[in-house]
PDB file of C-alpha atoms in Angstrom:
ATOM      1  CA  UNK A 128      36.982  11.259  43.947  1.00 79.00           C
ATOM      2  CA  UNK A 129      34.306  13.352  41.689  1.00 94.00           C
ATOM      3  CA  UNK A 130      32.960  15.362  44.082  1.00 97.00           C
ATOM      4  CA  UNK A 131      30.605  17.312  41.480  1.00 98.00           C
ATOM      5  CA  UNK A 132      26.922  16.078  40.875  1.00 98.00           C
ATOM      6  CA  UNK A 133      24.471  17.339  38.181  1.00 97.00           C
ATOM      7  CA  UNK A 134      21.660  18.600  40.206  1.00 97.00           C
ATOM      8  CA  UNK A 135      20.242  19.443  44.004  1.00 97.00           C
ATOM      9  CA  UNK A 136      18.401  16.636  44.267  1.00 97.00           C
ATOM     10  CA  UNK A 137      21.725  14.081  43.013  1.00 98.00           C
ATOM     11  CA  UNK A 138      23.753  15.853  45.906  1.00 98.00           C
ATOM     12  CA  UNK A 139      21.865  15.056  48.693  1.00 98.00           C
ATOM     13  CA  UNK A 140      21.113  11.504  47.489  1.00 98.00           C
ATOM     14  CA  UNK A 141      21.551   8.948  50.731  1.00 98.00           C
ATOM     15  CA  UNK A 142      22.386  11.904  52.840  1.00 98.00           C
ATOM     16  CA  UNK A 143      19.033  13.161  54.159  1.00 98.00           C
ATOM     17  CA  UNK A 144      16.842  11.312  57.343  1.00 98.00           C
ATOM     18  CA  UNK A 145      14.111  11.585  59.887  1.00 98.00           C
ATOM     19  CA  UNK A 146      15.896  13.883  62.419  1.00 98.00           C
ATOM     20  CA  UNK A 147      19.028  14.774  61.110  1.00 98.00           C
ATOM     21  CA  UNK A 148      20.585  17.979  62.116  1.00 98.00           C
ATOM     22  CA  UNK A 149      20.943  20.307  58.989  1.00 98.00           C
ATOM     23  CA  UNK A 150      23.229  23.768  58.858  1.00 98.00           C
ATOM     24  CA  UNK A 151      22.317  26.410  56.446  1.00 97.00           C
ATOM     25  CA  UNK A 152      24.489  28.911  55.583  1.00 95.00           C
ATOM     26  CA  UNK A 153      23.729  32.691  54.932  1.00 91.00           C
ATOM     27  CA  UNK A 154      22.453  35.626  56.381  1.00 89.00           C
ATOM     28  CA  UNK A 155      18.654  36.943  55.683  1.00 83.00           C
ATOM     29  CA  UNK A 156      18.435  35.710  52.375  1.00 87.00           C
ATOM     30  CA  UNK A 157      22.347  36.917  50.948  1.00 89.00           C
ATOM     31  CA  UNK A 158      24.163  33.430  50.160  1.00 92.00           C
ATOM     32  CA  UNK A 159      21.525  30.919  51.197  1.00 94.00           C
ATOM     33  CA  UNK A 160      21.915  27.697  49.640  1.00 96.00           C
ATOM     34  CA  UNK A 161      18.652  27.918  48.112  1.00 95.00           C
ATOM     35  CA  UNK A 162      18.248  25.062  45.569  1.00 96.00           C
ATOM     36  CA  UNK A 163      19.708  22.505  47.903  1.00 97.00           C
ATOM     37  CA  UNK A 164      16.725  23.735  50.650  1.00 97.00           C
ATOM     38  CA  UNK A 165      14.459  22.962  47.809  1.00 96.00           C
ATOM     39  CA  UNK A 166      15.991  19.169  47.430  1.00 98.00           C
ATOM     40  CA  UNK A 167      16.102  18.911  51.027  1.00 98.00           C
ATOM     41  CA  UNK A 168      12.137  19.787  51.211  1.00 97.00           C
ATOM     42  CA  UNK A 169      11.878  17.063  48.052  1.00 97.00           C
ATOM     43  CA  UNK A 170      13.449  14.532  50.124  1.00 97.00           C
ATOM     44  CA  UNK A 171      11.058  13.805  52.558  1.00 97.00           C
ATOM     45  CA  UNK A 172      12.825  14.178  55.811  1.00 98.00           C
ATOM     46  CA  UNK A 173      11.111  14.815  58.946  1.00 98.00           C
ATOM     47  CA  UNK A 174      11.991  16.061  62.299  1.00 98.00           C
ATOM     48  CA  UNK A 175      14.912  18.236  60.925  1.00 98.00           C
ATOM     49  CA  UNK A 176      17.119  20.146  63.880  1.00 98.00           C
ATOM     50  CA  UNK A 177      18.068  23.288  61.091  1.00 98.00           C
ATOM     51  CA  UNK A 178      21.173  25.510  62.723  1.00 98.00           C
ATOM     52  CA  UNK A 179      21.038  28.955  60.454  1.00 96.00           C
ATOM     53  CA  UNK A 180      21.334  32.551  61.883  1.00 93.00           C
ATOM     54  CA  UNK A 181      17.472  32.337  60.645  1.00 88.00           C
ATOM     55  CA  UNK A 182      14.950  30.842  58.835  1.00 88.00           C
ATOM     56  CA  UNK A 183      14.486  32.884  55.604  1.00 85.00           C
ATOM     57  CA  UNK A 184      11.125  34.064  55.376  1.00 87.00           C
ATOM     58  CA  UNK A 185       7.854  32.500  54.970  1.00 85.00           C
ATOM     59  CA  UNK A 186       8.329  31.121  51.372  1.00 86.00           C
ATOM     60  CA  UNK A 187      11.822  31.394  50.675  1.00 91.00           C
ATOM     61  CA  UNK A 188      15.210  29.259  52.173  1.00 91.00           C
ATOM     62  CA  UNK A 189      14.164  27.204  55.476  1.00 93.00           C
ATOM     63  CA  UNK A 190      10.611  29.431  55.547  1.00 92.00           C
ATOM     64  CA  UNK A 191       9.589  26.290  52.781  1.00 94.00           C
ATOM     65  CA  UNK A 192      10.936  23.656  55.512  1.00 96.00           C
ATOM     66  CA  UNK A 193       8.326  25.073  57.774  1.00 95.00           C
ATOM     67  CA  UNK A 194       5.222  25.661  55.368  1.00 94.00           C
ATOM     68  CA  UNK A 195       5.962  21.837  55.247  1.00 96.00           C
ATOM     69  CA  UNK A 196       6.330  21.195  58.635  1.00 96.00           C
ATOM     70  CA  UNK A 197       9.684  19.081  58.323  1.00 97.00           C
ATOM     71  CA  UNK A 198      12.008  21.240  61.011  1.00 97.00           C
ATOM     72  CA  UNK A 199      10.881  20.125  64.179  1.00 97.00           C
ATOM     73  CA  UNK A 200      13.913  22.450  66.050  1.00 97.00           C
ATOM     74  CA  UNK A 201      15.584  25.641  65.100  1.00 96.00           C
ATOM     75  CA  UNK A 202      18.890  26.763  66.689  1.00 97.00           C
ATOM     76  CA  UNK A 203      18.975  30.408  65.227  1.00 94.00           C
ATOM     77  CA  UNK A 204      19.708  33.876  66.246  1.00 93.00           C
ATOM     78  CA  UNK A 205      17.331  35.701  64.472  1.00 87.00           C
ATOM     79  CA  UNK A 206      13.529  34.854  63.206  1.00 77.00           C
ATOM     80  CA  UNK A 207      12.057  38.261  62.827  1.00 73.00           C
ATOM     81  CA  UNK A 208      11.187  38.257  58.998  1.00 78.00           C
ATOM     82  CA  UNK A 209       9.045  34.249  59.014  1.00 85.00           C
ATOM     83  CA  UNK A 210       5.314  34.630  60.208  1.00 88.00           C
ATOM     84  CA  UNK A 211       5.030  30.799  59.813  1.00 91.00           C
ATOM     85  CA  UNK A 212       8.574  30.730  62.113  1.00 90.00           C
ATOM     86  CA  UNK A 213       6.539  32.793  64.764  1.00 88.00           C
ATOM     87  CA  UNK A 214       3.415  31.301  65.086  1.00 91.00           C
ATOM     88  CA  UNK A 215       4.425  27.799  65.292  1.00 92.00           C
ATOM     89  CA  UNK A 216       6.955  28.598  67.819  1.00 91.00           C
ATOM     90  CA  UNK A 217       3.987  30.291  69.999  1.00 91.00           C
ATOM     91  CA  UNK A 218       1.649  27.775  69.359  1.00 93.00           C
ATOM     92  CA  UNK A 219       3.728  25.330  70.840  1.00 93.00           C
ATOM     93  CA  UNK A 220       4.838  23.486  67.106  1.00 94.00           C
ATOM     94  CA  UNK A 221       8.245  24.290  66.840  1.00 95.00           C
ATOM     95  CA  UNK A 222      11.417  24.296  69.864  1.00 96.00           C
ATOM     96  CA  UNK A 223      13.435  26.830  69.491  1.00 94.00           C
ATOM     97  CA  UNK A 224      16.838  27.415  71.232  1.00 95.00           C
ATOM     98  CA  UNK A 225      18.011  30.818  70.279  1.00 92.00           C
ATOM     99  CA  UNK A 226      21.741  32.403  70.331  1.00 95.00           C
ATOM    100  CA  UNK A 227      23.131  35.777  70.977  1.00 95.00           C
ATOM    101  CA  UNK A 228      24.731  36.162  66.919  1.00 95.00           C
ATOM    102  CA  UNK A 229      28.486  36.181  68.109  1.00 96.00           C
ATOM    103  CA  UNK A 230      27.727  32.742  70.196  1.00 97.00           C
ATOM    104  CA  UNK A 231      26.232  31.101  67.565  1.00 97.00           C
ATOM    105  CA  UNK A 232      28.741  31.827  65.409  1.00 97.00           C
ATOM    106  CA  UNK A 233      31.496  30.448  67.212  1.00 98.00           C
ATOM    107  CA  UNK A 234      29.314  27.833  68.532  1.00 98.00           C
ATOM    108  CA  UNK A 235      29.477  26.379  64.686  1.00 98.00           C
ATOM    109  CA  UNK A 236      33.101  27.377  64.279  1.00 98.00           C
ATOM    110  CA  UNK A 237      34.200  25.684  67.748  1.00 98.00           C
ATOM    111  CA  UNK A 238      32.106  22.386  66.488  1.00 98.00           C
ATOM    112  CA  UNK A 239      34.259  22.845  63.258  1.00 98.00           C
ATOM    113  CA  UNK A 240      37.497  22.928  64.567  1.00 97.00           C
ATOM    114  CA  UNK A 241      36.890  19.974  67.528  1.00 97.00           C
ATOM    115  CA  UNK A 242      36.339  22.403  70.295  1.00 98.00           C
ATOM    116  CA  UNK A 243      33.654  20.731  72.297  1.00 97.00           C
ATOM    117  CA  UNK A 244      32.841  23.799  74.759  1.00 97.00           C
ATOM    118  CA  UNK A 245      34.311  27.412  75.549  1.00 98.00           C
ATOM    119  CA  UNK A 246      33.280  30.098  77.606  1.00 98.00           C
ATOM    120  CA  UNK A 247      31.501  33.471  76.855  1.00 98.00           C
ATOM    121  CA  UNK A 248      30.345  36.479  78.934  1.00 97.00           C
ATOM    122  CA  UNK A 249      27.767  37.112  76.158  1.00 97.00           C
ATOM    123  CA  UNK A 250      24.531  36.279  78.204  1.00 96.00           C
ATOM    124  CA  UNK A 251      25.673  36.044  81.718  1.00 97.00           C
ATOM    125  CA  UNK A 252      22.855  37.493  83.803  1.00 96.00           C
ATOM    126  CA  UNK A 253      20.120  36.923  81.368  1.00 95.00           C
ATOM    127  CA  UNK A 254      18.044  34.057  79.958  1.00 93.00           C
ATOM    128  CA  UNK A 255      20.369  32.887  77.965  1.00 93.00           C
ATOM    129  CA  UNK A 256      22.838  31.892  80.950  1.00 96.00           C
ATOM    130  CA  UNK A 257      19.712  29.471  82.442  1.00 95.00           C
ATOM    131  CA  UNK A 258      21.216  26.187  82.856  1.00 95.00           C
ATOM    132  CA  UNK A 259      24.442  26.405  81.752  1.00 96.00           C
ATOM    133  CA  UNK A 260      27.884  26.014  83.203  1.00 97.00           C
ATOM    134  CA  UNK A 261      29.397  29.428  84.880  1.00 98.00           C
ATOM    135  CA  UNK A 262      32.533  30.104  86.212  1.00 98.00           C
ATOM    136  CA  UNK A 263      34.711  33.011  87.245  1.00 98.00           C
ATOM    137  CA  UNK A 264      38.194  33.909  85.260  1.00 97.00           C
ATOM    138  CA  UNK A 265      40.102  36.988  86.874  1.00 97.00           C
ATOM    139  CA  UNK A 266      36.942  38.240  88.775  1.00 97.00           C
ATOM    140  CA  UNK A 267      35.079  38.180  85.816  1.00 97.00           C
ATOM    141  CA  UNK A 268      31.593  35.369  85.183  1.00 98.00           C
ATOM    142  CA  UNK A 269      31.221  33.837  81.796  1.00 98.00           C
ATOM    143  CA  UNK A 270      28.884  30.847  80.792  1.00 98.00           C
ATOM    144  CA  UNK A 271      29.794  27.885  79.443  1.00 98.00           C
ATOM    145  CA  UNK A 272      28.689  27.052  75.661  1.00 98.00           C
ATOM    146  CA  UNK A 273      28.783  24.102  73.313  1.00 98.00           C
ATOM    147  CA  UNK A 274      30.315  23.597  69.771  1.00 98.00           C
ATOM    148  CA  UNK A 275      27.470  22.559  67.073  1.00 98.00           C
ATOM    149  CA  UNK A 276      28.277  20.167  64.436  1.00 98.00           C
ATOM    150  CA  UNK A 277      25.145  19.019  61.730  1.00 98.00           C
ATOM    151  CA  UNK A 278      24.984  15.834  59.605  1.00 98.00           C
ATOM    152  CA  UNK A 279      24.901  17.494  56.864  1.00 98.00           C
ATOM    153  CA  UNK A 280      25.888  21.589  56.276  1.00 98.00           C
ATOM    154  CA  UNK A 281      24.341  23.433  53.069  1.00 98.00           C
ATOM    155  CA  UNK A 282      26.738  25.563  51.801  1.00 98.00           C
ATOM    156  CA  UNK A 283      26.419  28.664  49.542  1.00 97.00           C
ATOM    157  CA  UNK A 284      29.625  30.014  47.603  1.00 97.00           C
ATOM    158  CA  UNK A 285      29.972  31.865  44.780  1.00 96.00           C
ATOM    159  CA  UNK A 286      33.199  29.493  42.905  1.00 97.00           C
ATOM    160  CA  UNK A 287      34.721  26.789  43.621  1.00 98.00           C
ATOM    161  CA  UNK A 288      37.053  24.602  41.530  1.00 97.00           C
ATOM    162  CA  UNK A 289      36.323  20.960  41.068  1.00 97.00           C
ATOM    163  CA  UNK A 290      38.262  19.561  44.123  1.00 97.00           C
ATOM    164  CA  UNK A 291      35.791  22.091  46.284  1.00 97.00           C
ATOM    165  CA  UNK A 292      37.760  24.854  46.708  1.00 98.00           C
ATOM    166  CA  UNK A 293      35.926  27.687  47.432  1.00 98.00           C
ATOM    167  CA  UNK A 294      35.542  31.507  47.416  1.00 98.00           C
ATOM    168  CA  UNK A 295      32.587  33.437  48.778  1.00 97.00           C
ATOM    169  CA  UNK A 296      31.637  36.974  47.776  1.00 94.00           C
ATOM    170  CA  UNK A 297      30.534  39.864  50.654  1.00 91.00           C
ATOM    171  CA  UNK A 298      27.655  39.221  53.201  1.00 88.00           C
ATOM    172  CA  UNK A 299      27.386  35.488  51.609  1.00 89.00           C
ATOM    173  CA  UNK A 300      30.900  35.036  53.897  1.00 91.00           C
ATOM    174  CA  UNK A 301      28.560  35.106  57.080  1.00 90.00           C
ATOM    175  CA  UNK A 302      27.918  31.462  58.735  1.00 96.00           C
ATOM    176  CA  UNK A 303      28.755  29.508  55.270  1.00 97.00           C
ATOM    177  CA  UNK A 304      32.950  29.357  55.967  1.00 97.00           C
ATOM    178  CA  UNK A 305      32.396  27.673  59.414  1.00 97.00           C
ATOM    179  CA  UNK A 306      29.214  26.026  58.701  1.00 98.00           C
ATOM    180  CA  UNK A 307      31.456  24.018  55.708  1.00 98.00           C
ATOM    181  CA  UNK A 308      33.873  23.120  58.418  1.00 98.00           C
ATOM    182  CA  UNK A 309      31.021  21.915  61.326  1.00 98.00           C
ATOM    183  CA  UNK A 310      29.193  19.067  58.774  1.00 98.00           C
ATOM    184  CA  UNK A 311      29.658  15.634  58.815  1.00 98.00           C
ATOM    185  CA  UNK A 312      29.120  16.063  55.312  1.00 98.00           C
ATOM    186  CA  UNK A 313      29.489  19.397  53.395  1.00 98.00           C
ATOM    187  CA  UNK A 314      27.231  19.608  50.077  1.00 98.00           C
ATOM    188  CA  UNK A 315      27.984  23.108  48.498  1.00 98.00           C
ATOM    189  CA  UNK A 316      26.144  25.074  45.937  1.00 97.00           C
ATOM    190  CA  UNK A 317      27.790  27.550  43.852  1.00 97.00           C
ATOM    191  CA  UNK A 318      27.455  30.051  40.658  1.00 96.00           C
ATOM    192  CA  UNK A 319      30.613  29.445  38.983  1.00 96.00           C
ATOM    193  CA  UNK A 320      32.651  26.027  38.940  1.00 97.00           C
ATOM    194  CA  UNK A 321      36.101  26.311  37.351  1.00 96.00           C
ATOM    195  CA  UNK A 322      38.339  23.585  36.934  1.00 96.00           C
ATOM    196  CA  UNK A 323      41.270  22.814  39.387  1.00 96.00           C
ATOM    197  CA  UNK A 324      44.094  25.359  39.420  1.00 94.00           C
ATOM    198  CA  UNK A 325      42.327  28.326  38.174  1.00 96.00           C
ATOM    199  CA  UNK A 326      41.525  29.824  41.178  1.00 96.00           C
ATOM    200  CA  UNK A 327      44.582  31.663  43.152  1.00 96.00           C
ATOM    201  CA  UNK A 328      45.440  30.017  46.444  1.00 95.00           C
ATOM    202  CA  UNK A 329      45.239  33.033  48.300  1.00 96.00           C
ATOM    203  CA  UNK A 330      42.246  34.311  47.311  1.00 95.00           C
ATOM    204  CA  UNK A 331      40.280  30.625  48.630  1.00 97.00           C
ATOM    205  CA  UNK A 332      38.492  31.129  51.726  1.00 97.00           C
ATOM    206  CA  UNK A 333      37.223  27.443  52.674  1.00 98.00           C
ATOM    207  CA  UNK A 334      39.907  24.564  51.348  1.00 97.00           C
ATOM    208  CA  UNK A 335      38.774  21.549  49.455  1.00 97.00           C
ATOM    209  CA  UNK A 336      38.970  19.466  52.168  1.00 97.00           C
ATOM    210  CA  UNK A 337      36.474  20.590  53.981  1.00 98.00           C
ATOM    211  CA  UNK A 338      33.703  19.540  51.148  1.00 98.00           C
ATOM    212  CA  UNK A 339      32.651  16.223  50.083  1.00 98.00           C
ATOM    213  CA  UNK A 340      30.214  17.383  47.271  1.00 98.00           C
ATOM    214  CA  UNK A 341      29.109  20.224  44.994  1.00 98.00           C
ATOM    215  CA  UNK A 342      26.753  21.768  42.106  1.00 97.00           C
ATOM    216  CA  UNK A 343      26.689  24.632  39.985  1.00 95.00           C
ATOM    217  CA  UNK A 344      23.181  26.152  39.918  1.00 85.00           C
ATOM    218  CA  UNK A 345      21.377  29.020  39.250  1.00 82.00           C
ATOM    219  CA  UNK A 346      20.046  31.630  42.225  1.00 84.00           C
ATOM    220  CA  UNK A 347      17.459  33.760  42.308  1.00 79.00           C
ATOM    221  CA  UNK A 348      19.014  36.128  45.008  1.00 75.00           C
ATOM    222  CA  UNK A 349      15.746  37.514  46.320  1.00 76.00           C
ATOM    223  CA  UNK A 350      16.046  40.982  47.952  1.00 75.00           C
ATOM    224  CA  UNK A 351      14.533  40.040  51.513  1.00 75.00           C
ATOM    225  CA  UNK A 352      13.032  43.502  51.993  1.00 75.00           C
ATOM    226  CA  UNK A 353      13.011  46.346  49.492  1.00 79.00           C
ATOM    227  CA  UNK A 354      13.559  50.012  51.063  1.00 83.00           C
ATOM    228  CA  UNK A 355      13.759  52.771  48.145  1.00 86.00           C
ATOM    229  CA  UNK A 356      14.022  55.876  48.133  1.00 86.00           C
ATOM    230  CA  UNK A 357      13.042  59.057  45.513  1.00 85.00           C
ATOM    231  CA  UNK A 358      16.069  60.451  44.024  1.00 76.00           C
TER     232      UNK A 358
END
C-alpha cells in the first residue's frame, strides 16, 4: 500500500466531516502539523471536536480553525496564547473541556493502546473531579478518567521512511507519538522522507503501523513568542 500523497490537501481526501473528532499534535507551536491544519480548514468541515494540548495562537495551527469557526469543542490543557480561543469560550461559542497536562496525555495514550478508563489522583478535590467516577485504593482517592481516540490524528515528525516509520526531533516528541497511536486514521506530515531501510530501527520512535498516510512538506516553524535579551 502507497501510503505517501503529494500534497495536504491529497492526504486528507475522504477523511474529513461535519463533527469529526480531530487530534493535533505538538506543543505551543514546536511540531504542529501545520500544513495539514491548513487542508483541514480547506476542507470545509464543521463542528470539529480538536484534542491538542492547545490551540496555537490566533492565526497560526488550530487558532485558523477558530478565526473560521469550524471547532465547535476543544479538549486541551492549555489556551493561554489564542485571544479568539478566549473570547469565544466566554461568550458562550466554543465548549471547552480542559485537562490537567499529565491526564491528557495519558488520556490519548490510554485511547491508543485500548485502555478505555484508568484512574488518577491528579484533580481529586477540585473542579476537575466534578462528575466523575472516584474510588479509594490503599486509603488513597483518585478519579476515574477516559481514554480519547479521534477520527483522524495530525501528526508532525521530522522523517519518516516510506512505510511511515517515524522519528521526531526534541519538544516536537510531546502529544504527536501517542496522538499517532489514538487515530482511527493517522495522516503524518514530515520534513524529510527517506526510503524504506534507511532509517535505524532503534532510533524510530512511532512504527509504521501505526500510520495510514504521509507528506513531505515544508514548515515555517514560527517562534510562538520571542524573549531576547542584550548580550
Amino acid at each position: 500500500m502507497n501510503k505517501v500523497y503529494p500534497d495536504a490537501k491529497a492526504a486528507l481526501e475522504g477523511l474529513t466531516f461535519d463533527g469529526m473528532t480531530v487530534m493535533a499534535g505538538g506543543f505551543g507551536l514546536c511540531g504542529i502539523p501545520e500544513n495539514l491544519i491548513v487542508a483541514l480548514r480547506e476542507s470545509g468541515a464543521q463542528n470539529i471536536t480538536a484534542i491538542s494540548n492547545n490551540a496555537g495562537v490566533d492565526d497560526f495551527g488550530l487558532g485558523l480553525l477558530l478565526q473560521t469557526r469550524q471547532i465547535k469543542k476543544m479538549v486541551s490543557s492549555y489556551v493561554g496564547e489564542n485571544a479568539t480561543f478566549e473570547k469565544q469560550y466566554l461568550n458562550g461559542e466554543l465548549e471547552l473541556e480542559f485537562n490537567p497536562q499529565g491526564t491528557l496525555a495519558e488520556r490519548i495514550r490510554a485511547g491508543g493502546a485500548g485502555i478505555p478508563g484508568f484512574y488518577t489522583k491528579t484533580g481529586v478535590g477540585t473542579l476537575i473531579a466534578d462528575g466523575k467516577e472516584h474510588k479509594d485504593f490503599n486509603g488513597e482517592t483518585y478519579i476515574m478518567e477516559t481514554g480519547l481516540v479521534s477520527d483522524v490524528s495530525l501528526v508532525k515528525a521530522w522523517k519518516a521512511d516510506k512505510e511511515g516509520n517515524l522519528i521526531y526531533r526534541k519538544t516536537a516528541r510531546n502529544f504527536n507519538p501517542m496522538m499517532a497511536t489514538a487515530g482511527k486514521t493517522t495522516v503524518v506530515e514530515v520534513e524529510e522522507l527517506v526510503e524504506v531501510g534507511e532509517l535505524d530501527a532503534d532510533n524510530i520512535h512511532t512504527a509504521g503501523i501505526f500510520v495510514d498516510r504521509i507528506i513531505a512538506g515544508s514548515h515555517e516553524k514560527r517562534i510562538e513568542k520571542r524573549t531576547t535579551r542584550e548580550a
